[in-house]
CSV table of C-alpha atoms and ligand atoms in Angstrom, one decimal:
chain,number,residue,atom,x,y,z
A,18,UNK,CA,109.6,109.1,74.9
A,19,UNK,CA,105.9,109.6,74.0
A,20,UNK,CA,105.3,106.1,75.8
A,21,UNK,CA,107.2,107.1,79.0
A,22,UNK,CA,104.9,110.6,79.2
A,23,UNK,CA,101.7,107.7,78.9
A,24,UNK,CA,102.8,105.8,81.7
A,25,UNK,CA,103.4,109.2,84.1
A,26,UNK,CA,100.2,110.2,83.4
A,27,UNK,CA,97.5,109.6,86.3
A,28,UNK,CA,95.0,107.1,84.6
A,29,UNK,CA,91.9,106.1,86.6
A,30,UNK,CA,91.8,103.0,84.2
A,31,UNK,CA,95.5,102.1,85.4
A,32,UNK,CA,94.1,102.3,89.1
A,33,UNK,CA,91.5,99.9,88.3
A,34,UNK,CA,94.1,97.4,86.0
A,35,UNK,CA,96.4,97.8,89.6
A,36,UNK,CA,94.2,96.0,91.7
A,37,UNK,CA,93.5,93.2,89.6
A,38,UNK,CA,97.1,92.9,88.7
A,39,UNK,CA,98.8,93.6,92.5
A,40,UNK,CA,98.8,90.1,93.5
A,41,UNK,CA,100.5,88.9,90.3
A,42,UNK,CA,103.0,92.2,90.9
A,43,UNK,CA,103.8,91.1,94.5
A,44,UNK,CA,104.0,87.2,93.4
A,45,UNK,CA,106.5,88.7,90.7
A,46,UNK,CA,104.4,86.9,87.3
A,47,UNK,CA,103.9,89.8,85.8
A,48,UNK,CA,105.7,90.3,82.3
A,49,UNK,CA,109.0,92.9,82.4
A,50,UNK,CA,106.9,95.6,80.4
A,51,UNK,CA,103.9,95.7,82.2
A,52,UNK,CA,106.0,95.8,85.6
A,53,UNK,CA,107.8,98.7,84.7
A,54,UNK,CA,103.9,100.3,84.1
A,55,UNK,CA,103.3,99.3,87.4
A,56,UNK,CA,106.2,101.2,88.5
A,57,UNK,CA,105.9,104.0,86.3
A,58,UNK,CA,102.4,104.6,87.9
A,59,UNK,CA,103.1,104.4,91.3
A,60,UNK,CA,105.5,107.2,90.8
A,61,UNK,CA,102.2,109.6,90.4
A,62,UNK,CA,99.7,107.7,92.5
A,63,UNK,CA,100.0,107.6,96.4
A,64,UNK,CA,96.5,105.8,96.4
A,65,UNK,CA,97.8,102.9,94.6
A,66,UNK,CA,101.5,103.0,96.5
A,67,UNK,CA,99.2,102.9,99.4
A,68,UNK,CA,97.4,100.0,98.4
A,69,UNK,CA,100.4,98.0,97.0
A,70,UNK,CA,101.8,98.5,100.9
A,71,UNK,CA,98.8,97.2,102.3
A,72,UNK,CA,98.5,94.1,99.9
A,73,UNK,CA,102.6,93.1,100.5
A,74,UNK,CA,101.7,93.0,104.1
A,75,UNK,CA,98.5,90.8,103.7
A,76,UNK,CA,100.2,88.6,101.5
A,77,UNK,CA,103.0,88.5,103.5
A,78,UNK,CA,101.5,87.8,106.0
A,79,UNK,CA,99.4,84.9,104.6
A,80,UNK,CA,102.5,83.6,103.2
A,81,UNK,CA,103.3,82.5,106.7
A,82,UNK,CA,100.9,80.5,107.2
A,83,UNK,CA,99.3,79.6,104.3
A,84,UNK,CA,100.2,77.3,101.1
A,85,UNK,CA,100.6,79.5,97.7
A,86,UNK,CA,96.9,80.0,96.5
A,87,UNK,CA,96.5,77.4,93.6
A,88,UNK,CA,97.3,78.9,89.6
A,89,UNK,CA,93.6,79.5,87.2
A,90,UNK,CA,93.9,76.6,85.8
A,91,UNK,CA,94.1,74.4,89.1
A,92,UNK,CA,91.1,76.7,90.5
A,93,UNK,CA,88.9,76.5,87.7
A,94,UNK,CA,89.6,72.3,87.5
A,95,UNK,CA,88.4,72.4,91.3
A,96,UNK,CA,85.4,74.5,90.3
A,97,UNK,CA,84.1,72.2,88.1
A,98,UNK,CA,84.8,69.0,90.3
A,99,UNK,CA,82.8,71.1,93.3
A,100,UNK,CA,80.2,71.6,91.0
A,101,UNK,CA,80.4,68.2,89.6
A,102,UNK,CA,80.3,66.6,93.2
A,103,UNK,CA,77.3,69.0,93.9
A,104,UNK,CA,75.4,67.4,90.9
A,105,UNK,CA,75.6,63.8,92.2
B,208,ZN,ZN1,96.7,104.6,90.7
């Protein structure tokens, strides 16, 4: 009960945590419980309701045309082999 009045309750942290997180929201890799926080926040924040709108449409959007962006792992191997190339 105590947890549920946490989640309602406007957080400027949460704002910030929302936009790192939205992407992995939209691409639906985030874990049950912190999805439900997700939810739970939107429910008092229009700003981040906005912004979730606007990001479904962009990555919609890019879906179309665009193969799925690579995972961290993947991105961080190709980092170090650009920076690798660069070195040569
Ligand atoms: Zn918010």
């Amino acid at each position: 009960m105590s947890r549920l009045r946490f989640w309602r309750r406007r957080d400027p942290l949460m704002c910030r945590e929302f936009v790192e997180l939205v992407t992995d929201y939209l691409e639906g890799r985030l874990p049950e419980q912190e999805r439900l926080r997700f939810e739970a926040h939107m429910d008092g924040c229009d700003g981040c309701t906005g912004y979730l709108e606007d990001m479904r449409r962009l990555v919609t959007s890019l879906g179309e045309v665009s193969e799925p962006p690579p995972d961290p792992a993947t991105r961080k191997a190709l980092g170090r082999a650009f920076r690798e190339l660069r070195m040569e």
